[in-house]
Coordinates of C-alpha atoms and ligand atoms in Angstrom, one line a residue:
M1 CA -39.4 30.4 150.0
T2 CA -43.1 28.5 149.2
D3 CA -44.5 25.4 148.6
S4 CA -47.0 25.1 146.5
D5 CA -48.4 21.4 147.9
C6 CA -49.4 23.8 151.5
L7 CA -52.6 25.2 152.2
F8 CA -51.0 28.3 154.1
C9 CA -48.8 28.9 151.7
S10 CA -51.0 29.0 149.0
I11 CA -53.4 31.6 151.8
I12 CA -50.5 33.7 152.0
A13 CA -50.6 33.5 148.4
G14 CA -54.2 34.3 148.3
T15 CA -54.5 31.2 145.7
T16 CA -57.0 29.7 148.9
P17 CA -59.3 32.6 150.6
A18 CA -59.2 33.9 154.3
A19 CA -60.1 36.0 156.9
V20 CA -57.0 37.9 156.6
V21 CA -56.8 39.7 160.0
L22 CA -53.1 41.3 159.5
E23 CA -49.9 41.3 157.4
T24 CA -46.4 43.0 157.4
E25 CA -44.1 42.2 155.9
D26 CA -43.0 38.3 157.1
V27 CA -46.7 37.6 158.6
V28 CA -49.9 36.5 157.7
G29 CA -52.6 36.9 160.1
F30 CA -56.0 34.8 159.3
L31 CA -59.1 33.8 161.4
D32 CA -59.1 29.8 161.8
V33 CA -61.7 28.1 159.7
R34 CA -62.8 26.6 162.8
P35 CA -62.3 28.9 165.5
L36 CA -62.0 27.5 169.1
F37 CA -64.2 30.7 169.5
K38 CA -64.6 33.4 167.2
G39 CA -61.5 35.6 166.7
H40 CA -59.1 33.0 167.0
V41 CA -55.7 34.0 165.0
L42 CA -53.7 31.3 163.1
L43 CA -50.3 34.0 162.7
V44 CA -48.1 32.4 160.1
P45 CA -44.4 33.4 159.1
R46 CA -44.8 34.2 155.5
E47 CA -42.2 31.7 154.7
H48 CA -42.7 28.8 154.1
V49 CA -41.0 26.6 157.8
V50 CA -42.9 23.6 159.0
T51 CA -41.5 23.5 163.2
L52 CA -40.8 26.2 166.0
P53 CA -36.9 24.9 165.9
E54 CA -37.2 25.5 162.0
L55 CA -38.0 29.1 162.3
P56 CA -34.3 31.6 161.7
E57 CA -34.0 34.1 163.9
H58 CA -34.6 36.9 161.9
L59 CA -38.9 35.8 161.7
L60 CA -38.3 35.5 165.3
V61 CA -39.3 38.9 166.3
P62 CA -41.9 39.9 163.4
L63 CA -43.8 36.6 164.1
F64 CA -43.8 36.5 168.2
A65 CA -44.6 41.0 167.7
S66 CA -47.8 39.8 165.5
A67 CA -48.2 37.6 168.5
Q68 CA -48.5 40.8 170.8
R69 CA -50.4 43.1 168.7
V70 CA -53.0 40.3 167.3
A71 CA -53.5 39.3 171.5
S72 CA -54.2 43.3 172.8
A73 CA -56.7 43.4 169.5
L74 CA -58.6 41.2 170.7
T75 CA -59.0 41.6 174.6
S76 CA -59.4 45.3 172.9
G77 CA -61.3 45.1 169.9
L78 CA -62.6 41.9 170.7
G79 CA -64.1 42.3 174.8
A80 CA -61.9 39.4 175.4
Q81 CA -60.9 39.8 179.4
G82 CA -57.9 37.4 178.2
T83 CA -56.1 35.3 175.1
F84 CA -54.6 31.3 175.2
V85 CA -51.8 31.8 172.7
A86 CA -49.5 28.0 171.4
M87 CA -48.0 26.4 169.2
N88 CA -48.9 22.3 167.6
N89 CA -45.0 21.0 166.9
V90 CA -45.1 18.3 164.9
V91 CA -47.2 15.9 167.5
S92 CA -51.9 17.6 166.8
Q93 CA -50.0 19.7 164.1
S94 CA -52.7 19.1 161.1
V95 CA -50.9 21.7 159.1
P96 CA -47.2 21.1 158.2
H97 CA -46.5 25.3 158.3
L98 CA -46.1 27.2 161.0
H99 CA -48.9 28.4 163.1
V100 CA -49.4 30.8 165.8
H101 CA -52.8 29.7 167.3
V102 CA -54.0 32.6 169.6
V103 CA -58.0 32.2 170.9
P104 CA -59.7 34.8 172.7
R105 CA -60.8 33.6 176.0
T106 CA -63.4 34.8 178.5
K107 CA -63.2 33.7 182.2
G108 CA -66.5 30.3 182.0
D109 CA -65.9 30.1 178.4
G110 CA -65.0 26.5 179.2
L111 CA -61.8 25.2 177.2
R112 CA -60.5 22.5 178.6
G113 CA -59.7 20.4 175.2
F114 CA -56.3 22.3 175.7
F115 CA -55.7 21.3 179.0
W116 CA -54.4 17.4 179.3
P117 CA -54.3 15.4 182.4
R118 CA -50.6 16.7 184.6
K119 CA -48.2 14.3 185.6
K120 CA -46.7 14.4 188.7
Y121 CA -43.0 14.1 189.5
A122 CA -41.3 11.5 191.7
D123 CA -38.7 12.8 194.2
G124 CA -35.4 13.6 192.3
E125 CA -37.2 13.5 189.0
A126 CA -37.6 16.9 188.0
E127 CA -34.0 17.5 189.2
A128 CA -32.7 15.1 186.5
C129 CA -35.1 15.9 183.9
A130 CA -33.6 19.4 184.3
A131 CA -30.4 18.8 183.6
T132 CA -31.1 16.8 180.9
I133 CA -32.6 19.8 179.3
R134 CA -30.6 21.9 180.1
E135 CA -27.5 19.6 178.9
A136 CA -29.0 19.6 175.5
L137 CA -29.7 23.8 175.7
S138 CA -26.0 24.0 176.7
Ligands
LIG1 P1 -53.2 22.5 164.1 O1 -54.0 21.8 164.1 O2 -52.5 23.3 164.9 O3 -52.1 22.7 163.4 O4 -53.9 23.8 163.4 C1 -54.4 23.7 162.0 C2 -55.9 24.5 162.2 O5 -55.8 25.2 160.9 C3 -56.5 24.1 162.6 O6 -57.5 24.7 163.8 C4 -58.2 24.1 161.1 O7 -59.2 24.3 162.0 C5 -57.3 25.7 161.0 N1 -57.0 25.4 159.5 C6 -57.3 24.3 158.7 N2 -58.0 24.6 157.1 C7 -57.7 25.9 157.1 C8 -58.0 27.0 156.2 N3 -58.3 26.8 155.3 N4 -58.0 28.5 156.9 C9 -57.7 28.7 158.0 N5 -57.9 27.5 159.1 C10 -57.7 26.4 158.4

């Protein structure tokens, strides 16, 4: 299923130009037009899915296998030392079509914007929080 108003559906269809790096039956990968670093790739399912919780199970492996392949290619092909792999869901998600960012990283590259201020758990709070999440998972 595609969404005629969706930018990434339009890239997948070839209507909006993009520097495509990977095409599989289920997934398309292209360069982010405003990269954190050169070689920053976005991976999208061909199917119009907005967030990770909505991703059908049959697309989990194709999407994350593609992330694994691109992460390897950024180190072997571009000379990155490592990668940062992430996705925004709803909050800070500027394009409502699920996309995995695969960003090439090198020590000392100065990427700090992705690291939000950290919190501290009070005594017992981490266990209570973990219990709430376990309950939601069960
Ligand atoms: P997010 O903010 O996590 O939703 O990421 C959306 C990403 O899409 C941003 O990093 C944008 O730079 C990128 N982006 C927006 N428009 C395009 C486009 N036409 N081609 C490639 N990347 C895009």
